[in-house]
Amino acid sequence: MTTSEQIERELTSIISRYHDKVHSELQDRWNNWNIDLEKKEIKEVVCGILSRQVSIVINYSSSPNLWNGDMAPIILRCMADNYINLAWILKGPEERSRKFILHGLGQAKLAMEHRKKQLKNDGHDPEGDSFIRTTEMWINAQRHTFLTEVNLGSWSELNTRKMAEEAGCIDFYNLVYQPFSTASHNMWNHISRYNLIPSDNPLHMFLMKPIVVQHDPELEYLELGAKYLSKMFKLFDETFNHFSKDQSSFKLLSSELNRIFNELNKDDSSTTNTGRN
Amino acid sequence: MKSPKRVLENHTRLGKKLLPPLMNLNLKEISYVQYVIPELIWIAILNKKYGLKKGTELGLELVRLTSTLSLLNNNFSYISSYELLNNSVRKRILTELNHRGVLGPIQDGLFDFVSIYPECPLSFLVDSSTNSKDKLQGLKEILLDLYDKKGATATFMMGNVLYFMGVMGKLRLVKGSPMDNLPELQNYPETLDSRIIASGVRATIFAMIGKNFISASGNWNKYFWKRGIELEPCQI
């Protein structure tokens, strides 16, 4: 077996153990949080957001072709957004969880109306459309569509920066959400570095031409995803006084990755250093 | 305790924009690559072909003579300025350069360049009916050198412009200032003085090729870059 096959096998095993750990961390929080059905919306929203972060990280960590500077920020920014939402909700869980739900229902209603209109324009009967029927049932199960208002603005009625400020995580916004937004929004400062390359022909005045790069996976990006999930668990634990005696999934992943690198460095008779310790 | 510094504290806020301090001076950015290189590249070509001393002498002859004969107040270090010459002045320039024995070397030096850019305003100097792509490699090598605006090729090219102006009495340098010792530039980048002068040269050239020059200049630089893409398309 070649070294790279060995690493791949080892990595697959580490990630599988990491997934198990992440699942058990989510279960631990859900199972040990007392249910007060009068405030079920708080639990649904908070754990829904946690579950979303877990789901993202599991899929992301299974996709090495996303662990690069071009693709990873799209996922990581989404995780940062999810974190800021939770941090802001936790500053007023009752009112803000409700707001979060109602905005979501309004958005679903709006999307449904757009689809109805499109179907009518195309000469079809919207009543027979399965998407519309299931969406309507989903909304009605929570709130009658005729009572559901549509809010065209942000769900919190604040921009994300303001939310982060109020939630005490403005540094996370400035250092993570903001820089990764350039990839999610396909801005020039991302595109010019990842999707264009200057022509090497001096006759072309440094004309930037398109390039599609097949990036090698960078484990730092894998770790960042795990770190943002861990950050969210920590926020939950601090807010709800949850104590977990198990080692965190993030620590597990980090120490396992370090182990691989240390072994690699040991095996490598040359002076190459991975820079990790 | 002092409050921590805000990022970009020296910027002025205008609505949702943060304006850098120099924006208040109504400065306009001039692209060295886009504007300066096409205007002055002929000087670098002569320097490369004949060496700095002879290249500079040939360049000076052309610029000084054209300035005298044209009766225009333009700076004839810039290729664009030659677009403004009428045929009669062009003929007199050729005659006079020939008389001084420098027409041949100038033609030899610029022949390939003009062959590649047949619509170049300097094409009247060279009897070139060929429209040649064969000489591109040499031109590309010079362009590559020139892209480094702090490199020796670019520095001597820009330094020559100031030297020409100085010799023609069109540039007055403050006595005792580093720029007053312009010939020291030939030692660039070996000596500290030459590096100080080079910095002054760059700043002066950028001040001279300001937004007024760009808006008044003709089609040369557009043609120059368009021709490059024509000759070797940028494909992926």
Coordinates of C-alpha atoms in Angstrom, one line a residue:
Chain A
M1 CA 0.0 0.0 0.0
T2 CA 1.4 3.4 -0.9
T3 CA 1.7 6.2 1.7
S4 CA -1.0 8.2 0.1
E5 CA -3.4 5.2 0.1
Q6 CA -2.5 4.6 3.7
I7 CA -3.2 8.2 4.6
E8 CA -6.5 8.1 2.7
R9 CA -7.6 5.0 4.6
E10 CA -6.5 6.5 7.9
L11 CA -8.3 9.7 7.2
T12 CA -11.5 7.9 6.2
S13 CA -11.4 6.0 9.5
I14 CA -10.8 9.2 11.5
I15 CA -13.6 11.0 9.8
S16 CA -16.0 8.1 10.4
R17 CA -15.1 8.2 14.2
Y18 CA -15.5 12.0 14.1
H19 CA -19.0 11.6 12.6
D20 CA -20.0 9.1 15.4
K21 CA -18.7 11.5 18.0
V22 CA -20.6 14.5 16.5
H23 CA -23.8 12.5 16.5
S24 CA -23.4 11.6 20.1
E25 CA -22.6 15.2 21.0
L26 CA -25.9 16.3 19.5
Q27 CA -27.8 13.5 21.2
D28 CA -26.2 14.3 24.5
R29 CA -27.5 17.9 24.3
W30 CA -31.0 17.0 23.1
N31 CA -31.5 14.1 25.6
N32 CA -30.2 16.1 28.6
W33 CA -32.2 19.2 28.0
N34 CA -35.5 19.2 29.9
I35 CA -38.5 19.6 27.7
D36 CA -40.9 22.3 28.6
L37 CA -43.6 21.8 26.0
E38 CA -44.9 25.3 26.7
K39 CA -41.7 26.6 25.2
K40 CA -41.2 23.9 22.6
E41 CA -40.4 26.4 19.9
I42 CA -37.2 27.4 21.7
K43 CA -36.1 23.8 21.8
E44 CA -37.1 23.1 18.2
V45 CA -35.3 26.2 16.9
V46 CA -32.2 25.9 19.0
C47 CA -31.7 22.2 18.4
G48 CA -32.8 22.6 14.7
I49 CA -30.0 25.1 14.3
L50 CA -27.5 22.8 16.1
S51 CA -28.7 19.9 14.0
R52 CA -28.2 22.0 10.9
Q53 CA -24.6 22.7 11.9
V54 CA -24.0 19.0 12.5
S55 CA -25.5 18.0 9.2
I56 CA -23.4 20.6 7.3
V57 CA -20.2 19.5 9.0
I58 CA -20.9 15.8 8.4
N59 CA -21.5 16.3 4.7
Y60 CA -18.6 18.7 4.4
S61 CA -16.2 16.5 6.2
S62 CA -17.1 13.7 3.8
S63 CA -16.2 15.8 0.8
P64 CA -12.5 16.4 0.5
N65 CA -13.0 18.2 -2.8
L66 CA -14.5 21.0 -0.8
W67 CA -11.6 21.5 1.5
N68 CA -9.9 24.3 -0.4
G69 CA -9.9 28.0 -0.5
D70 CA -12.3 28.2 -3.4
M71 CA -15.1 26.0 -2.1
A72 CA -14.7 25.7 1.7
P73 CA -15.7 29.4 2.4
I74 CA -19.1 28.8 0.9
I75 CA -19.8 26.1 3.5
L76 CA -17.9 27.8 6.3
R77 CA -19.7 31.1 5.8
C78 CA -23.0 29.3 5.9
M79 CA -21.9 27.7 9.2
A80 CA -20.8 31.2 10.5
D81 CA -24.3 32.6 9.6
N82 CA -25.9 29.7 11.4
Y83 CA -23.8 30.4 14.5
I84 CA -24.6 34.1 14.5
N85 CA -28.3 33.3 14.2
L86 CA -28.1 31.0 17.2
A87 CA -26.0 33.4 19.3
W88 CA -28.6 36.2 18.6
I89 CA -31.6 34.0 19.3
L90 CA -30.1 32.9 22.6
K91 CA -30.1 36.5 23.8
G92 CA -33.9 36.4 23.8
P93 CA -34.9 32.8 23.0
E94 CA -38.6 33.0 23.4
E95 CA -39.4 36.0 21.3
R96 CA -36.6 35.4 18.8
S97 CA -37.3 31.7 18.2
R98 CA -40.9 32.7 17.3
K99 CA -39.6 35.4 15.0
F100 CA -37.3 32.8 13.3
I101 CA -40.2 30.4 12.7
L102 CA -42.7 33.0 11.4
H103 CA -40.2 34.4 9.0
G104 CA -39.5 31.0 7.6
L105 CA -43.2 30.2 7.2
G106 CA -43.6 33.6 5.4
Q107 CA -40.8 32.8 3.0
A108 CA -42.3 29.4 2.2
K109 CA -45.6 31.0 1.5
L110 CA -44.0 33.6 -0.8
A111 CA -42.1 30.9 -2.7
M112 CA -45.4 29.0 -3.1
E113 CA -47.2 32.0 -4.4
H114 CA -44.5 32.6 -7.0
R115 CA -44.7 29.0 -8.1
K116 CA -48.5 29.3 -8.4
K117 CA -48.2 32.3 -10.6
Q118 CA -45.6 30.6 -12.8
L119 CA -47.8 27.5 -13.2
K120 CA -50.8 29.7 -14.2
N121 CA -48.6 31.6 -16.7
D122 CA -47.5 28.2 -18.2
G123 CA -51.2 27.1 -18.5
H124 CA -51.1 24.6 -15.6
D125 CA -53.5 24.2 -12.7
P126 CA -51.6 25.1 -9.4
E127 CA -54.1 23.0 -7.4
G128 CA -52.7 19.8 -8.9
D129 CA -49.0 20.7 -8.2
S130 CA -47.5 18.4 -5.6
F131 CA -44.9 21.0 -4.4
I132 CA -47.7 23.5 -3.7
R133 CA -49.8 20.9 -1.9
T134 CA -47.0 19.7 0.4
T135 CA -45.8 23.3 1.1
E136 CA -49.3 24.4 2.0
M137 CA -49.8 21.4 4.3
W138 CA -46.4 22.1 5.9
I139 CA -47.3 25.7 6.6
N140 CA -50.9 24.9 7.7
A141 CA -49.6 22.4 10.2
Q142 CA -47.8 25.3 12.0
R143 CA -50.0 28.3 11.1
H144 CA -52.8 28.8 8.6
T145 CA -51.4 30.2 5.4
F146 CA -54.1 32.9 5.5
L147 CA -52.7 34.1 8.8
T148 CA -49.1 33.8 7.8
E149 CA -47.5 37.2 7.1
V150 CA -44.6 37.6 4.7
N151 CA -41.7 39.6 5.8
L152 CA -39.6 40.7 2.9
G153 CA -36.7 41.9 5.1
S154 CA -34.3 40.0 7.2
W155 CA -35.9 37.6 9.7
S156 CA -34.4 39.4 12.7
E157 CA -35.0 42.8 11.2
L158 CA -31.3 43.5 11.6
N159 CA -28.4 42.9 9.4
T160 CA -26.0 40.2 10.3
R161 CA -23.3 42.6 11.5
K162 CA -25.8 44.1 14.0
M163 CA -26.9 40.7 15.1
A164 CA -23.3 39.7 15.7
E165 CA -22.7 42.9 17.6
E166 CA -25.7 42.4 19.8
A167 CA -24.8 38.7 20.3
G168 CA -21.2 39.5 21.4
C169 CA -19.6 37.8 18.4
I170 CA -18.5 40.7 16.3
D171 CA -15.0 39.3 16.0
F172 CA -16.4 36.1 14.5
Y173 CA -18.4 38.2 12.1
N174 CA -15.3 40.3 11.1
L175 CA -12.8 37.5 10.9
V176 CA -14.9 34.7 9.5
Y177 CA -18.4 35.6 8.2
Q178 CA -17.2 38.7 6.4
P179 CA -14.1 37.3 4.6
F180 CA -15.9 34.1 3.7
S181 CA -18.8 36.1 2.3
T182 CA -16.7 37.1 -0.6
A183 CA -16.7 33.5 -1.8
S184 CA -20.4 32.9 -1.1
H185 CA -21.4 36.1 -3.0
N186 CA -18.8 35.5 -5.7
M187 CA -17.1 38.9 -5.2
W188 CA -14.1 40.2 -7.1
N189 CA -11.7 39.6 -4.3
H190 CA -12.5 35.9 -4.4
I191 CA -13.0 35.4 -8.1
S192 CA -9.8 37.2 -9.1
R193 CA -7.7 35.0 -6.9
Y194 CA -9.4 31.6 -7.5
N195 CA -11.1 31.8 -10.9
L196 CA -8.7 33.9 -13.0
I197 CA -5.0 33.9 -13.8
P198 CA -3.0 36.6 -15.5
S199 CA -1.9 35.7 -19.0
D200 CA 1.8 35.0 -19.0
N201 CA 2.1 36.6 -22.4
P202 CA 3.6 40.1 -22.0
L203 CA 1.6 41.3 -25.0
H204 CA -1.6 40.9 -23.0
M205 CA -1.1 43.6 -20.3
F206 CA -1.7 41.1 -17.4
L207 CA -5.1 40.2 -18.8
M208 CA -6.7 37.9 -16.4
K209 CA -8.1 34.8 -18.1
P210 CA -10.4 32.1 -16.7
I211 CA -8.9 29.1 -15.0
V212 CA -10.6 26.1 -13.4
V213 CA -8.4 24.6 -10.8
Q214 CA -8.7 21.2 -9.3
H215 CA -7.5 22.0 -5.8
D216 CA -5.8 19.6 -3.5
P217 CA -7.6 19.1 -0.2
E218 CA -6.3 21.2 2.7
L219 CA -6.9 19.7 6.1
E220 CA -7.0 23.1 7.8
Y221 CA -10.4 23.7 6.1
L222 CA -11.7 20.4 7.4
E223 CA -10.6 21.5 10.9
L224 CA -12.3 24.9 10.5
G225 CA -15.7 23.3 9.9
A226 CA -15.2 21.1 13.0
K227 CA -14.1 24.1 15.0
Y228 CA -17.3 26.1 14.1
L229 CA -19.5 23.2 15.1
S230 CA -17.6 22.9 18.4
K231 CA -18.0 26.7 18.9
M232 CA -21.7 26.2 18.6
F233 CA -21.8 23.4 21.1
K234 CA -19.8 25.5 23.5
L235 CA -22.3 28.4 23.1
F236 CA -25.2 26.0 23.8
D237 CA -23.4 24.6 26.9
E238 CA -22.6 28.0 28.3
T239 CA -26.2 29.2 27.8
F240 CA -27.9 26.2 29.2
N241 CA -25.3 25.1 31.7
H242 CA -24.8 21.8 30.0
F243 CA -21.8 19.8 31.0
S244 CA -20.4 17.0 28.9
K245 CA -17.7 14.8 30.4
D246 CA -16.8 13.4 27.0
Q247 CA -13.9 14.7 24.9
S248 CA -15.2 17.0 22.2
S249 CA -15.4 15.9 18.6
F250 CA -13.2 18.8 17.6
K251 CA -10.5 17.8 20.0
L252 CA -10.7 14.2 18.8
L253 CA -10.4 15.3 15.1
S254 CA -7.5 17.6 15.8
S255 CA -5.5 15.2 17.8
E256 CA -6.1 12.4 15.3
L257 CA -5.0 14.7 12.4
N258 CA -1.9 15.7 14.4
R259 CA -1.1 12.1 14.9
I260 CA -1.2 11.4 11.2
F261 CA 1.1 14.3 10.5
N262 CA 3.5 13.4 13.2
E263 CA 3.8 9.9 11.8
L264 CA 4.2 11.3 8.3
N265 CA 7.0 13.5 9.6
K266 CA 8.7 10.6 11.3
D267 CA 8.5 8.4 8.2
D268 CA 9.7 11.2 6.0
S269 CA 13.5 10.9 5.9
S270 CA 13.8 14.2 4.1
T271 CA 13.5 17.5 6.0
T272 CA 10.0 18.3 4.8
N273 CA 7.9 19.7 7.6
T274 CA 4.2 20.0 7.4
G275 CA 4.2 22.9 9.8
R276 CA 1.7 21.3 12.2
N277 CA 2.4 20.4 15.8
Chain B
M1 CA -7.5 53.9 29.5
K2 CA -7.3 54.8 25.8
S3 CA -10.1 53.3 23.7
P4 CA -8.9 50.8 21.1
K5 CA -8.2 52.2 17.6
R6 CA -11.0 51.7 15.1
V7 CA -9.9 50.0 11.9
L8 CA -9.3 52.5 9.0
E9 CA -9.6 55.3 11.5
N10 CA -7.8 57.7 9.1
H11 CA -10.6 57.2 6.5
T12 CA -13.5 59.6 6.1
R13 CA -17.0 58.1 6.2
L14 CA -19.3 59.2 3.4
G15 CA -22.6 57.3 3.7
K16 CA -21.6 53.6 3.6
K17 CA -18.2 54.4 2.0
L18 CA -14.9 54.8 3.8
L19 CA -12.7 57.2 1.8
P20 CA -8.9 57.0 2.1
P21 CA -7.2 60.3 3.0
L22 CA -5.6 60.7 -0.4
M23 CA -9.0 60.6 -2.1
N24 CA -9.5 64.2 -0.8
L25 CA -6.6 65.4 -3.1
N26 CA -8.6 64.4 -6.2
L27 CA -5.8 62.0 -7.3
K28 CA -6.3 59.7 -10.3
E29 CA -4.5 56.5 -10.6
I30 CA -2.4 56.1 -13.7
S31 CA -1.5 52.6 -14.8
Y32 CA 2.2 52.3 -15.5
V33 CA 1.7 49.2 -17.6
Q34 CA -1.3 50.6 -19.6
Y35 CA 0.1 54.1 -20.3
V36 CA 3.7 54.5 -19.5
I37 CA 5.1 51.4 -21.2
P38 CA 3.5 52.0 -24.6
E39 CA 4.6 55.7 -24.6
L40 CA 8.2 55.1 -23.7
I41 CA 9.0 51.6 -24.9
W42 CA 10.9 52.9 -27.9
I43 CA 13.5 54.3 -25.6
A44 CA 14.0 51.0 -23.9
I45 CA 14.3 49.3 -27.3
L46 CA 17.2 51.7 -28.4
N47 CA 18.9 51.2 -25.0
K48 CA 18.7 47.5 -25.4
K49 CA 20.0 47.4 -28.9
Y50 CA 22.9 49.9 -28.5
G51 CA 23.6 50.0 -24.7
L52 CA 22.7 52.8 -22.4
K53 CA 25.1 55.4 -23.6
K54 CA 24.5 55.2 -27.4
G55 CA 20.8 54.4 -26.9
T56 CA 20.4 57.5 -24.9
E57 CA 22.3 59.6 -27.4
L58 CA 20.1 58.4 -30.3
G59 CA 16.9 59.0 -28.3
L60 CA 18.0 62.5 -27.4
E61 CA 18.8 63.3 -31.0
L62 CA 15.3 62.3 -32.1
V63 CA 13.5 64.0 -29.3
R64 CA 15.5 67.3 -29.5
L65 CA 15.3 67.5 -33.2
T66 CA 11.5 66.9 -33.3
S67 CA 10.9 69.4 -30.5
T68 CA 12.8 72.0 -32.5
L69 CA 11.2 71.3 -35.9
S70 CA 7.7 70.7 -34.8
L71 CA 7.2 74.0 -33.0
L72 CA 4.8 72.1 -30.7
N73 CA 5.2 72.2 -27.0
N74 CA 4.7 68.4 -26.6
N75 CA 7.1 66.1 -25.0
F76 CA 8.5 64.0 -27.8
S77 CA 9.7 61.3 -25.5
Y78 CA 6.1 60.0 -25.7
I79 CA 5.2 58.1 -28.8
S80 CA 1.7 59.7 -28.9
S81 CA 3.2 63.1 -29.5
Y82 CA 4.4 62.0 -32.9
E83 CA 0.8 61.5 -34.0
L84 CA 0.5 65.3 -34.2
L85 CA 3.3 65.8 -36.7
N86 CA 2.4 66.7 -40.3
N87 CA 4.1 65.2 -43.3
S88 CA 6.3 68.1 -44.0
V89 CA 7.8 68.1 -40.4
R90 CA 8.3 64.3 -40.7
K91 CA 10.2 64.7 -43.9
R92 CA 12.4 67.4 -42.4
I93 CA 13.1 65.2 -39.4
L94 CA 14.2 62.3 -41.6
T95 CA 16.4 64.6 -43.7
E96 CA 18.0 66.2 -40.6
L97 CA 18.6 62.8 -38.8
N98 CA 20.2 61.5 -42.0
H99 CA 22.4 64.6 -42.2
R100 CA 23.5 64.0 -38.6
G101 CA 24.3 60.4 -39.3
V102 CA 21.8 58.9 -36.8
L103 CA 18.9 58.0 -39.0
G104 CA 20.4 54.6 -39.9
P105 CA 21.0 53.4 -36.3
I106 CA 17.5 54.7 -35.3
Q107 CA 15.9 52.9 -38.1
D108 CA 17.8 49.7 -37.4
G109 CA 16.9 50.0 -33.7
L110 CA 13.2 50.5 -34.3
F111 CA 12.7 48.4 -37.4
D112 CA 11.4 45.3 -35.7
F113 CA 9.2 47.4 -33.4
V114 CA 7.6 49.3 -36.2
S115 CA 7.2 46.1 -38.2
I116 CA 5.1 44.7 -35.4
Y117 CA 3.1 47.9 -34.9
P118 CA 2.8 49.3 -38.4
E119 CA 0.4 52.0 -37.2
C120 CA 2.9 53.3 -34.6
P121 CA 3.3 57.1 -34.8
L122 CA 7.1 56.5 -35.2
S123 CA 6.6 54.4 -38.3
F124 CA 7.5 57.4 -40.5
L125 CA 11.1 56.9 -39.4
V126 CA 11.4 53.4 -40.8
D127 CA 10.9 52.3 -44.3
S128 CA 9.2 49.1 -43.4
S129 CA 6.6 47.6 -45.7
T130 CA 6.7 44.3 -43.8
N131 CA 4.1 43.6 -41.3
S132 CA 6.1 41.2 -39.3
K133 CA 5.2 38.9 -36.4
D134 CA 8.5 37.2 -36.5
K135 CA 10.3 39.6 -34.2
L136 CA 7.8 39.2 -31.4
Q137 CA 10.1 37.3 -29.1
G138 CA 12.5 40.2 -28.7
L139 CA 9.7 42.6 -28.0
K140 CA 8.2 40.3 -25.4
E141 CA 11.5 40.0 -23.6
I142 CA 11.7 43.8 -23.4
L143 CA 8.0 44.0 -22.2
L144 CA 8.7 41.4 -19.5
D145 CA 11.6 43.5 -18.3
L146 CA 9.5 46.7 -18.4
Y147 CA 6.7 45.2 -16.3
D148 CA 9.0 45.5 -13.4
K149 CA 8.8 49.3 -13.0
K150 CA 11.6 49.3 -10.5
G151 CA 13.8 47.2 -12.7
A152 CA 16.9 48.6 -14.4
T153 CA 15.3 48.5 -18.0
A154 CA 12.3 50.5 -16.9
T155 CA 14.3 52.9 -14.7
F156 CA 16.7 53.8 -17.5
M157 CA 13.8 54.2 -19.9
M158 CA 12.1 56.7 -17.6
G159 CA 15.4 58.3 -16.5
N160 CA 16.1 59.1 -20.2
V161 CA 12.9 61.1 -20.4
L162 CA 14.1 63.4 -17.6
Y163 CA 17.6 63.5 -19.1
F164 CA 16.2 64.6 -22.5
M165 CA 14.2 67.3 -20.8
G166 CA 17.1 68.4 -18.8
V167 CA 19.4 68.7 -21.8
M168 CA 16.7 70.7 -23.7
G169 CA 16.3 73.0 -20.7
K170 CA 12.7 71.9 -20.2
L171 CA 13.3 70.5 -16.7
R172 CA 14.9 72.4 -13.9
L173 CA 16.1 70.4 -11.0
V174 CA 16.7 71.9 -7.5
K175 CA 20.4 72.4 -7.0
G176 CA 21.8 70.1 -4.4
S177 CA 18.8 67.8 -4.5
P178 CA 19.4 64.1 -5.2
M179 CA 17.7 64.5 -8.6
D180 CA 20.3 67.2 -9.5
N181 CA 22.8 64.3 -9.9
L182 CA 20.8 62.5 -12.6
P183 CA 23.8 60.9 -14.3
E184 CA 24.3 58.8 -11.2
L185 CA 21.2 56.9 -12.3
Q186 CA 23.4 54.9 -14.6
N187 CA 24.7 53.0 -11.5
Y188 CA 21.2 51.9 -10.7
P189 CA 20.5 49.8 -8.6
E190 CA 24.0 49.4 -7.2
T191 CA 24.3 52.7 -5.3
L192 CA 22.1 54.2 -2.7
D193 CA 22.1 57.5 -4.5
S194 CA 21.0 55.9 -7.7
R195 CA 18.1 54.2 -5.9
I196 CA 17.0 57.5 -4.4
I197 CA 17.2 59.2 -7.9
A198 CA 15.2 56.3 -9.4
S199 CA 12.5 56.8 -6.9
G200 CA 12.4 60.5 -7.9
V201 CA 12.4 59.6 -11.6
R202 CA 9.3 57.3 -11.2
A203 CA 7.4 59.9 -9.2
T204 CA 8.2 62.6 -11.8
I205 CA 7.2 60.5 -14.7
F206 CA 3.9 59.6 -13.1
A207 CA 3.3 63.3 -12.3
M208 CA 4.0 64.2 -16.0
I209 CA 1.8 61.4 -17.5
G210 CA -1.2 62.7 -15.6
K211 CA -4.8 62.5 -16.4
N212 CA -4.6 65.5 -18.7
F213 CA -1.9 63.7 -20.8
I214 CA -4.0 60.6 -21.0
S215 CA -7.2 62.3 -22.1
A216 CA -5.3 64.3 -24.7
S217 CA -3.2 61.4 -26.0
G218 CA -4.4 59.7 -29.2
N219 CA -5.0 56.2 -30.1
W220 CA -1.5 54.8 -29.7
N221 CA -1.7 53.1 -26.4
K222 CA -5.1 51.5 -27.2
Y223 CA -3.7 50.3 -30.5
F224 CA -0.5 49.0 -28.8
W225 CA -2.4 46.7 -26.5
K226 CA -5.1 45.8 -29.0
R227 CA -2.4 44.8 -31.5
G228 CA -0.7 42.5 -28.9
I229 CA -4.0 40.5 -28.5
E230 CA -4.4 40.5 -32.3
L231 CA -0.9 39.0 -32.8
E232 CA -1.2 36.4 -30.1
P233 CA -4.8 35.9 -28.9
C234 CA -5.3 35.2 -25.2
Q235 CA -7.1 31.9 -25.3
I236 CA -7.7 29.2 -22.7

